[in-house]
């Protein structure tokens, strides 16, 4: 019987396999950031162990870094200690680091692909749940805990139990105005936040094939939001074209050998998945969330649901609690919801294409007086690229704040936070209670919806302008 | 991880049940960037009370903790184990433990010895009457012994073996280092490396 894509990648990385034990998997790329790595490095130090493969390891600073005055010392003492510790550890253990101010600093999941380090058929791990982003290249990529970070640093391997496989088939041409973000938000609302638990998911179908790499990354990024261990997409011409010429992409004969291998990375016709899910993209509309988990979503043209509509008791109580926290009424039109803040950025939607789409909406327009808009490029290079295209000017003329790269308001570990009770339209991936600041309320949206919402002051799509 | 065969030390009776990991070390103490220095946060909520058993001079220097049932339930924080070890504990003897805490302890080299609650009661009385009397915990024999006191304890074979051999998860994997070396020789040359950097300005 044939194999699925994820089974092929898995198989190519098994160092050791024994009955009733997890497989020992080789890790091709280990990404490291300041929040989940300090104790791992400390553990190595205590045990007198080196980093086995510094040349397969890359560190950057993103979660704690400020997006203003980046040339000055970090004000928050805890953030500063974490960042300084990462710098010291990187120096001590010989790990390459892209620090604040470096042209390749940025959100860890943006810089891997940007440098051409994320390639098809690789295993990629990071102490961060959104590592699934790298699956867009046909890599098996997943988040790990701090003890596992230490394990990978010391051994470049990880014991892993074989996950189950799932296919998500997304077909059809999405209507105008529907982006990858809308596709994945609609999917999560359909399957629920626990729907992918225990599975490695392969996204496939004509909708996926016609997406850009940026769009594919947006979809894979949110795999974890519905519980999947990883999400991946078979590499194709779009993938190869994106990679060609990037600093760490293979060159010359290596490139040809790589493409030959990459081309084999697809699910065999006779392979079977443990589960399959279908989604018709032709029926999608711009999608936004009303609640406090990414599965509580609805069409932008829809209304806040009545908790009574939910059949399962648990969903009903969850909806009730979410509406209370979000200060929303059942039946309220989504388009009537006014926001205070718009956040454009994160590893979900902080890439150049996202900024271009939003800038296009804002060109020649001004955001509402009641709204502040933060534009935070996912990496310093994305910021430079945007500036070379004049996007920064469009954002600034529209009244938005043009910031430096980092995670920023995606999780509010730096000063970019919502105030209690403040409401945001955000292109990030988590609308959990307090995620963007204590008491803050988050509606997850796509970049064009974020831009249109900033202009109108209420949740809106570009078509409303 | 150090090999653990037998440990002799004085004990500290903690007559409380359901001590969860938040009580072992509260969240505000989790901000450190090392695996050491967590002793200050150990049982922080109770430390201000001069009568709290940890503050009683008679039990100073104890290396064996004897808590009530359901010790280490709650949050998965590995810091709870580090805090106990940083403070100087090598062994915890109890009747019931939180699962994740017990797993984390085994990985970090803190011995969790499980006995019947009846034995705990006896041990408490013994230790309170003879605080400076040493207790020996023999992992190979699964025995706890003190002056005029003997009991056996339970521990699963796998954790026992790992502790006796001094093998943490990483140590275990490093036993396969030949296989890892061999795998590496077969990796294709087109696989990317982060070093040397191929961009202008890595700092
Ligand atoms: S941008 Fe947000 S989701 Fe992505 S790594 Fe940073 S904090 Fe995590």
XYZ file of C-alpha atoms and ligand atoms in Angstrom:
676
model
C 0.000 0.000 0.000
C 1.148 3.528 -0.731
C 2.211 6.111 1.809
C 0.926 9.524 2.678
C 3.214 12.539 2.486
C 3.681 12.738 6.237
C 4.447 9.020 6.457
C 7.176 9.453 3.836
C 8.785 12.335 5.670
C 8.522 10.440 8.959
C 10.077 7.324 7.518
C 13.019 9.264 6.107
C 13.911 10.473 9.615
C 13.672 7.343 11.741
C 17.006 6.781 13.472
C 15.746 3.884 15.520
C 12.497 2.057 15.784
C 11.654 -0.659 18.306
C 8.505 -2.477 19.283
C 6.278 -0.658 21.756
C 8.719 2.266 21.945
C 8.399 5.641 20.256
C 10.482 6.110 17.095
C 13.643 8.137 17.470
C 13.354 10.867 14.820
C 16.203 12.911 13.403
C 15.593 16.676 13.419
C 16.797 18.671 10.405
C 16.202 22.158 11.773
C 15.797 23.381 15.339
C 14.562 26.942 15.781
C 15.091 28.578 19.141
C 13.669 31.701 20.780
C 14.133 33.401 24.126
C 11.067 32.222 26.034
C 11.278 28.434 25.922
C 15.029 27.880 25.659
C 16.763 29.192 28.825
C 16.214 26.110 31.015
C 17.151 23.850 28.122
C 20.537 25.521 27.757
C 20.935 25.516 31.529
C 20.264 21.777 31.565
C 23.029 21.243 28.998
C 25.382 23.332 31.065
C 24.633 21.374 34.230
C 25.179 18.064 32.500
C 28.285 19.291 30.667
C 26.753 18.558 27.277
C 27.381 20.550 24.075
C 24.839 21.406 21.381
C 25.265 18.439 19.056
C 24.577 20.308 15.810
C 24.850 24.086 16.100
C 24.813 24.058 12.293
C 21.226 22.779 12.323
C 20.131 25.273 14.970
C 19.025 28.886 14.625
C 18.014 31.376 17.313
C 16.152 34.647 17.163
C 14.466 37.098 19.533
C 10.791 37.722 18.914
C 8.295 37.159 21.746
C 9.616 39.791 24.164
C 11.148 42.314 21.840
C 9.779 45.843 21.649
C 8.531 47.243 18.345
C 9.471 50.832 19.191
C 12.896 52.273 20.099
C 14.594 48.992 19.329
C 18.002 50.604 19.612
C 17.500 51.149 23.336
C 17.776 48.595 26.160
C 14.573 46.603 26.702
C 12.643 48.347 29.477
C 10.864 45.374 31.034
C 13.382 43.584 33.290
C 11.997 40.060 32.776
C 11.950 40.476 28.992
C 15.448 41.872 29.051
C 16.763 38.958 31.102
C 15.243 36.418 28.716
C 16.700 38.133 25.668
C 20.123 38.643 27.284
C 20.134 34.995 28.380
C 19.462 33.810 24.837
C 22.299 35.967 23.528
C 24.695 34.599 26.145
C 23.610 31.014 25.497
C 23.957 31.404 21.745
C 27.481 32.754 22.210
C 28.449 30.038 24.690
C 27.107 27.133 22.646
C 28.017 28.447 19.195
C 24.464 28.891 17.946
C 23.746 31.447 15.232
C 21.416 34.162 16.476
C 19.546 36.973 14.772
C 19.206 39.611 17.464
C 17.069 42.692 17.625
C 18.455 45.178 15.116
C 19.785 42.444 12.806
C 18.243 42.448 9.343
C 17.184 38.802 9.753
C 15.585 39.171 13.181
C 11.877 38.462 13.304
C 9.196 36.012 14.318
C 10.900 32.632 14.318
C 8.377 31.086 11.901
C 8.817 33.906 9.422
C 12.598 33.906 9.285
C 13.056 30.148 8.698
C 11.208 30.223 5.366
C 12.580 33.643 4.476
C 16.172 32.432 4.775
C 15.365 29.356 2.732
C 16.142 27.138 5.733
C 12.692 25.566 5.732
C 12.566 23.104 2.859
C 10.374 20.206 1.739
C 10.795 16.841 3.416
C 12.505 18.205 6.519
C 11.711 17.743 10.172
C 11.499 21.128 11.886
C 10.927 21.722 15.592
C 10.801 24.750 17.860
C 9.678 25.376 21.419
C 6.575 27.047 20.070
C 3.208 25.647 19.045
C 2.995 27.541 15.741
C 5.946 25.625 14.334
C 3.277 23.967 12.195
C 3.707 27.002 9.873
C 6.716 25.338 8.232
C 4.486 22.476 7.079
C 3.508 24.705 4.144
C 6.741 23.544 2.473
C 5.969 19.856 2.877
C 8.048 19.675 6.056
C 6.994 17.797 9.165
C 7.040 20.632 11.668
C 5.729 20.720 15.204
C 6.078 22.524 18.514
C 7.886 21.005 21.515
C 8.314 21.714 25.264
C 11.436 22.943 27.032
C 12.663 19.457 28.059
C 12.353 18.424 24.424
C 14.251 21.536 23.353
C 17.090 20.354 25.581
C 16.799 16.866 24.126
C 17.086 18.139 20.564
C 19.959 20.469 21.428
C 21.861 17.558 22.972
C 21.037 14.788 20.504
C 19.469 16.357 17.358
C 16.764 13.711 17.755
C 13.432 13.338 19.494
C 11.537 10.228 20.582
C 8.074 10.496 19.020
C 5.051 8.257 18.862
C 3.706 7.832 15.321
C 0.665 10.093 14.883
C -2.493 9.268 12.952
C -3.065 10.848 9.542
C -5.866 13.085 8.310
C -6.581 14.680 4.943
C -8.382 17.996 4.661
C -9.585 18.304 1.068
C -10.331 21.899 0.116
C -11.586 22.369 -3.408
C -12.951 25.119 -5.626
C -12.073 28.726 -6.305
C -12.844 30.924 -3.315
C -14.994 34.029 -4.037
C -13.256 37.406 -4.355
C -12.204 38.765 -0.952
C -11.798 35.331 0.627
C -8.219 34.660 1.763
C -6.335 31.711 3.216
C -7.140 33.085 6.681
C -10.877 32.902 5.970
C -10.462 29.332 4.723
C -8.734 28.184 7.888
C -11.085 30.072 10.230
C -14.068 28.503 8.474
C -12.412 25.084 8.709
C -11.823 25.403 12.453
C -15.401 26.506 13.053
C -16.533 23.450 11.110
C -14.320 20.838 12.808
C -14.020 22.389 16.281
C -10.882 23.281 18.224
C -10.240 19.652 19.201
C -10.950 18.161 15.777
C -7.346 17.494 14.850
C -6.139 16.048 18.152
C -3.570 13.306 17.601
C -3.358 13.813 13.822
C -0.861 15.062 11.338
C -3.017 16.794 8.770
C -2.362 17.125 5.055
C -4.152 20.034 3.388
C -4.842 19.236 -0.247
C -7.176 19.985 -3.129
C -7.394 22.628 -5.842
C -7.848 25.546 -3.439
C -4.621 24.698 -1.648
C -2.733 24.136 -4.905
C -3.603 27.593 -6.168
C -2.519 29.340 -2.962
C 0.766 31.238 -2.701
C 3.368 30.075 -0.160
C 2.246 32.917 2.128
C -1.334 31.654 2.045
C -0.226 28.072 2.631
C 1.791 29.182 5.646
C -1.264 30.970 7.048
C -3.258 27.746 6.832
C -0.574 25.462 8.261
C 0.135 28.007 11.003
C -3.315 27.527 12.447
C -3.222 23.707 12.455
C -2.487 23.802 16.154
C -5.645 25.886 16.744
C -7.749 22.853 15.981
C -5.482 20.493 17.871
C -3.474 18.949 15.051
C 0.082 17.920 15.856
C 1.239 19.283 12.515
C -0.218 20.373 9.200
C 1.512 20.044 5.860
C 1.084 20.618 2.152
C 2.751 18.688 -0.669
C 5.538 20.725 -2.271
C 5.045 21.736 -5.902
C 6.250 24.298 -8.443
C 4.994 27.140 -6.219
C 7.167 25.823 -3.374
C 10.253 25.392 -5.535
C 9.862 28.852 -7.096
C 9.576 30.409 -3.647
C 12.733 28.676 -2.461
C 14.923 29.193 -5.527
C 17.657 31.735 -4.845
C 16.980 32.125 -1.130
C 20.191 32.345 0.913
C 20.105 28.775 2.248
C 18.331 27.077 -0.648
C 20.424 24.421 -2.397
C 22.387 25.553 -5.433
C 23.640 23.985 -8.655
C 23.736 20.176 -8.544
C 22.381 20.206 -5.023
C 19.331 22.082 -6.253
C 18.657 19.469 -8.936
C 19.102 16.606 -6.464
C 16.834 18.357 -3.994
C 14.078 19.009 -6.532
C 14.253 15.400 -7.643
C 13.692 14.280 -4.047
C 11.096 16.964 -3.293
C 9.075 15.874 -6.297
C 8.565 12.451 -4.698
C 7.039 14.067 -1.634
C 3.364 13.572 -2.243
C 0.767 11.164 -1.020
C 0.648 8.039 -3.170
C -2.654 7.526 -5.039
C -3.339 4.279 -3.176
C -2.453 5.612 0.281
C -5.196 5.990 2.835
C -5.696 8.458 5.647
C -7.219 7.570 8.999
C -9.748 10.368 8.509
C -10.742 12.732 5.672
C -12.552 16.063 5.910
C -13.936 18.048 2.947
C -14.444 21.768 2.586
C -16.006 23.551 -0.390
C -14.149 26.830 -0.904
C -16.646 28.212 -3.409
C -19.165 28.779 -0.617
C -16.834 30.667 1.720
C -17.100 34.312 2.696
C -14.823 36.532 4.790
C -14.800 34.906 8.205
C -14.326 36.408 11.671
C -14.508 35.141 15.241
C -17.038 36.276 17.816
C -15.842 34.210 20.796
C -12.773 33.310 22.808
C -11.458 30.363 20.843
C -10.627 30.167 17.133
C -13.468 27.727 16.535
C -16.063 30.318 17.526
C -16.333 31.955 14.125
C -18.986 33.139 11.697
C -19.281 34.871 8.310
C -18.629 38.567 8.473
C -22.154 38.975 7.081
C -23.563 36.863 9.903
C -24.653 37.512 13.456
C -23.427 36.700 16.921
C -24.978 33.297 17.630
C -27.433 32.594 20.401
C -25.807 30.130 22.852
C -29.133 28.241 22.845
C -28.461 27.265 19.211
C -25.656 24.960 20.296
C -26.722 21.385 20.765
C -23.913 20.149 22.993
C -24.109 21.370 26.565
C -20.374 22.132 26.651
C -20.612 24.307 23.497
C -23.594 26.142 24.955
C -21.795 27.047 28.178
C -18.646 27.925 26.263
C -20.636 30.271 24.012
C -22.381 31.816 27.017
C -19.080 32.474 28.754
C -17.482 33.787 25.567
C -20.291 36.273 24.931
C -20.018 37.548 28.472
C -16.283 38.035 28.155
C -16.613 39.601 24.713
C -19.541 41.812 25.843
C -21.668 40.786 22.857
C -25.386 40.103 22.494
C -26.868 37.134 20.642
C -28.213 38.255 17.272
C -25.977 41.305 17.008
C -24.760 41.784 13.417
C -21.010 41.201 13.187
C -20.713 44.320 11.024
C -22.133 46.393 13.922
C -19.241 45.518 16.224
C -16.977 48.531 16.753
C -13.296 47.995 17.513
C -10.697 50.179 19.234
C -7.566 48.571 17.844
C -6.517 46.817 14.662
C -3.428 44.600 14.747
C -1.843 43.569 11.469
C 1.031 41.131 11.995
C 2.097 37.795 13.599
C 3.364 34.533 12.120
C -0.136 33.968 10.744
C -0.391 37.155 8.683
C 2.782 39.202 9.051
C 4.400 38.386 5.710
C 4.930 40.732 2.761
C 1.871 39.536 0.871
C -0.325 40.250 3.899
C 1.046 43.765 4.172
C 0.550 44.349 0.433
C -3.092 43.277 0.581
C -3.809 45.493 3.573
C -1.937 48.445 2.092
C -3.936 48.111 -1.113
C -7.126 48.542 0.904
C -5.729 51.524 2.802
C -4.257 53.334 -0.200
C -5.750 56.827 -0.340
C -7.935 56.186 2.703
C -7.687 57.086 6.376
C -8.474 54.931 9.386
C -11.379 55.961 11.643
C -10.594 58.509 14.381
C -11.704 56.041 17.038
C -9.232 53.372 15.920
C -5.513 52.824 16.482
C -3.860 50.488 14.018
C -0.555 48.713 14.619
C 1.259 47.332 11.620
C 3.990 44.967 12.783
C 5.953 43.223 10.009
C 6.799 39.615 10.810
C 10.507 40.177 10.287
C 12.977 42.993 9.803
C 13.386 41.905 6.186
C 9.646 42.019 5.581
C 9.753 45.530 7.006
C 12.568 46.546 4.645
C 10.834 44.958 1.677
C 7.605 46.793 2.519
C 9.507 50.063 2.826
C 11.155 49.531 -0.543
C 7.670 49.149 -2.029
C 6.419 52.269 -0.256
C 3.880 50.356 1.837
C 5.054 52.064 5.028
C 4.078 55.415 3.510
C 0.594 54.134 2.699
C 0.144 52.839 6.251
C 1.458 56.019 7.843
C -0.616 58.296 5.599
C -3.664 56.239 6.523
C -2.945 56.950 10.191
C -1.544 53.534 11.175
C 1.573 52.998 13.290
C 4.486 51.454 11.405
C 6.426 49.295 13.888
C 9.516 47.102 14.086
C 9.306 43.312 13.697
C 8.302 40.797 16.371
C 5.378 38.902 17.901
C 4.088 42.108 19.444
C 0.366 42.211 20.141
C -0.141 38.620 19.023
C 0.526 37.702 22.644
C 1.302 40.956 24.417
C 4.540 39.884 26.109
C 6.062 43.200 25.102
C 4.407 46.607 25.739
C 2.019 46.186 22.749
C -1.108 45.167 24.634
C -4.820 45.786 24.730
C -6.151 47.640 27.759
C -8.867 45.905 29.812
C -12.142 45.972 27.883
C -10.474 47.126 24.672
C -11.637 45.379 21.486
C -9.376 44.424 18.614
C -9.599 43.071 15.109
C -6.418 41.038 14.853
C -4.764 39.053 12.060
C -3.118 36.756 14.630
C -4.208 33.243 15.575
C -5.523 33.231 19.131
C -8.523 35.041 20.548
C -8.175 33.503 24.027
C -9.214 35.547 27.052
C -6.468 38.031 27.868
C -4.157 36.814 25.070
C -3.538 40.320 23.730
C -3.609 41.993 27.149
C -5.526 41.421 30.360
C -9.243 41.930 29.733
C -8.675 42.589 26.016
C -11.226 41.288 23.471
C -10.029 39.817 20.191
C -11.747 39.171 16.860
C -9.578 37.134 14.505
C -9.719 38.431 10.938
C -7.873 38.344 7.600
C -5.558 41.199 6.502
C -8.093 42.794 4.091
C -10.801 42.657 6.754
C -8.363 44.166 9.265
C -7.639 47.080 6.921
C -11.294 47.709 6.043
C -12.242 47.481 9.725
C -9.656 50.134 10.568
C -11.226 52.470 8.020
C -14.854 51.916 9.031
C -14.264 51.484 12.776
C -16.503 48.410 12.754
C -15.845 44.884 11.462
C -15.921 45.298 7.659
C -14.621 43.924 4.387
C -13.043 45.949 1.567
C -16.284 45.532 -0.387
C -18.008 47.671 2.255
C -15.808 50.687 1.504
C 21.835 12.757 35.826
C 23.672 11.277 38.837
C 23.281 7.579 39.555
C 21.060 6.849 42.499
C 21.703 3.718 44.521
C 21.126 4.451 48.154
C 20.575 7.642 50.089
C 20.897 8.325 53.807
C 19.658 11.536 55.360
C 17.248 13.037 57.831
C 13.601 13.485 56.975
C 11.009 16.229 57.087
C 7.392 15.328 57.891
C 4.908 17.450 55.924
C 1.550 16.636 57.431
C -0.541 18.039 54.583
C -2.463 16.287 51.846
C -3.210 17.545 48.324
C -0.173 19.748 48.081
C -0.393 20.729 44.408
C 2.458 22.088 42.287
C 1.198 25.661 42.769
C 1.793 25.188 46.475
C 5.152 23.557 45.911
C 6.161 26.604 43.883
C 3.780 29.476 43.048
C 3.684 30.883 39.500
C 5.407 34.157 40.412
C 8.593 32.219 41.096
C 8.756 30.708 37.630
C 10.476 33.628 35.937
C 14.044 32.414 36.340
C 15.989 31.381 33.270
C 17.935 28.549 34.946
C 17.033 25.191 36.466
C 18.584 26.325 39.723
C 17.717 28.906 42.360
C 14.110 27.808 42.802
C 14.626 26.881 46.481
C 13.406 30.352 47.502
C 10.004 29.644 46.004
C 9.578 26.226 47.626
C 6.324 26.198 49.628
C 6.498 30.016 49.434
C 2.995 30.608 50.761
C 3.859 28.855 54.025
C 7.445 29.942 54.504
C 6.566 33.130 56.434
C 5.039 31.095 59.232
C 7.835 30.396 61.769
C 6.001 27.263 62.870
C 5.946 25.820 59.357
C 7.850 22.566 59.539
C 10.446 23.682 56.988
C 11.392 26.519 59.366
C 11.811 24.338 62.451
C 15.518 24.023 63.368
C 15.064 20.371 64.327
C 14.452 19.493 60.672
C 17.112 21.690 59.125
C 19.178 19.884 56.508
C 16.559 17.212 55.835
C 16.933 15.528 52.444
C 13.909 13.223 52.559
C 10.439 14.733 52.321
C 7.439 12.850 53.692
C 4.216 14.577 52.583
C 0.598 13.463 52.872
C -1.362 11.830 50.050
C -1.786 13.393 46.584
C 1.426 15.349 46.560
C 2.314 17.180 43.320
C -1.069 17.289 41.623
C -2.073 20.185 39.334
C -0.002 22.150 36.819
C 2.688 20.288 34.888
C 5.455 22.729 35.816
C 8.821 20.980 36.005
C 9.900 23.774 38.349
C 8.200 21.948 41.244
C 10.775 19.173 40.987
C 13.651 21.602 40.533
C 12.523 23.588 43.605
C 12.582 20.451 45.782
C 15.974 19.410 44.424
C 17.408 22.919 44.693
C 16.349 22.995 48.337
C 18.251 19.780 48.921
C 15.669 17.000 48.787
C 16.739 13.747 47.139
C 13.777 11.540 48.035
C 10.037 12.024 48.533
C 8.201 9.263 50.391
C 4.419 9.367 50.088
C 1.330 7.286 49.508
C -0.078 8.969 46.377
C 1.368 11.437 43.839
C 0.251 13.533 40.877
C 1.103 11.640 37.672
C 2.928 14.370 35.807
C 4.877 15.334 38.903
C 5.956 11.746 39.382
C 7.000 11.512 35.735
C 8.942 14.769 35.911
C 10.677 13.621 39.103
C 11.854 10.398 37.509
C 13.302 12.340 34.575
C 15.112 14.806 36.826
C 16.488 12.238 39.305
C 14.281 12.887 42.324
C 13.295 9.524 43.829
C 9.588 9.092 44.501
C 9.068 6.192 46.926
C 5.469 5.028 47.252
C 4.312 3.332 50.445
C 1.012 2.733 52.152
C -0.451 5.703 54.039
C -0.157 3.561 57.196
C 3.626 3.546 56.777
C 3.562 7.310 56.261
C 1.787 7.742 59.588
C 4.408 5.554 61.269
C 7.227 7.437 59.600
C 5.750 10.778 60.666
C 5.659 9.644 64.278
C 9.148 8.204 64.086
C 10.627 11.335 62.510
C 8.842 13.709 64.866
C 10.148 11.730 67.834
C 13.680 11.364 66.385
C 14.259 14.305 64.000
C 18.008 13.802 63.815
C 17.850 10.070 63.282
C 19.058 9.168 59.755
C 16.857 7.225 57.365
C 18.271 5.114 54.578
C 16.481 4.646 51.282
C 17.907 1.757 49.272
C 16.683 1.877 45.697
C 18.168 -1.445 44.613
C 16.425 -3.241 47.469
C 13.389 -0.909 47.458
C 13.789 -0.560 51.240
C 13.428 2.248 53.741
C 15.251 1.638 57.013
C 15.935 3.581 60.183
C 16.773 2.758 63.753
C 14.241 0.063 64.558
C 12.177 0.780 61.430
C 11.919 -1.173 58.171
C 9.556 -0.882 55.243
C 9.623 -1.628 51.539
C 8.455 0.863 48.912
C 7.104 0.697 45.388
C 8.611 2.151 42.233
C 8.116 0.964 38.678
C 10.954 -1.098 37.220
C 11.677 1.290 34.366
C 12.087 4.403 36.544
C 14.112 2.388 39.050
C 16.457 1.191 36.322
C 16.895 4.690 34.932
C 17.667 6.109 38.369
C 20.106 3.312 39.197
C 21.894 3.859 35.880
C 21.684 7.642 36.166
C 19.942 7.932 32.798
C 17.768 10.932 31.984
C 15.895 11.031 28.649
C 18.895 12.540 26.967
C 21.248 10.011 28.528
C 19.026 7.243 27.216
C 19.040 8.633 23.701
C 22.784 9.156 23.818
C 23.118 5.389 24.295
C 22.013 5.269 20.643
C 24.679 7.717 19.572
C 26.134 5.226 17.093
C 22.804 5.045 15.331
C 22.587 8.836 15.271
C 26.120 9.081 13.846
C 25.254 6.527 11.218
C 22.043 8.320 10.294
C 23.983 11.554 9.864
C 26.418 10.028 7.406
C 23.469 9.154 5.178
C 21.888 12.622 5.144
C 21.808 14.150 1.657
C 24.223 17.007 0.988
C 21.433 19.327 -0.160
C 19.941 19.527 3.326
C 20.416 23.073 4.618
C 22.772 24.156 7.380
C 22.464 27.310 9.427
C 26.250 27.641 9.607
C 28.065 29.239 8.024
C 25.416 31.927 7.618
C 24.737 32.932 4.048
C 23.367 36.367 4.862
C 25.354 39.512 5.509
C 24.896 40.344 9.114
C 24.419 37.627 11.689
C 25.733 39.326 14.800
S 3.583 35.711 16.306
Fe 2.229 34.972 17.905
S 1.779 32.875 17.429
Fe 3.534 33.487 16.208
S 5.311 32.818 17.388
Fe 4.870 34.940 17.948
S 3.519 34.798 19.721
Fe 3.534 32.790 18.774
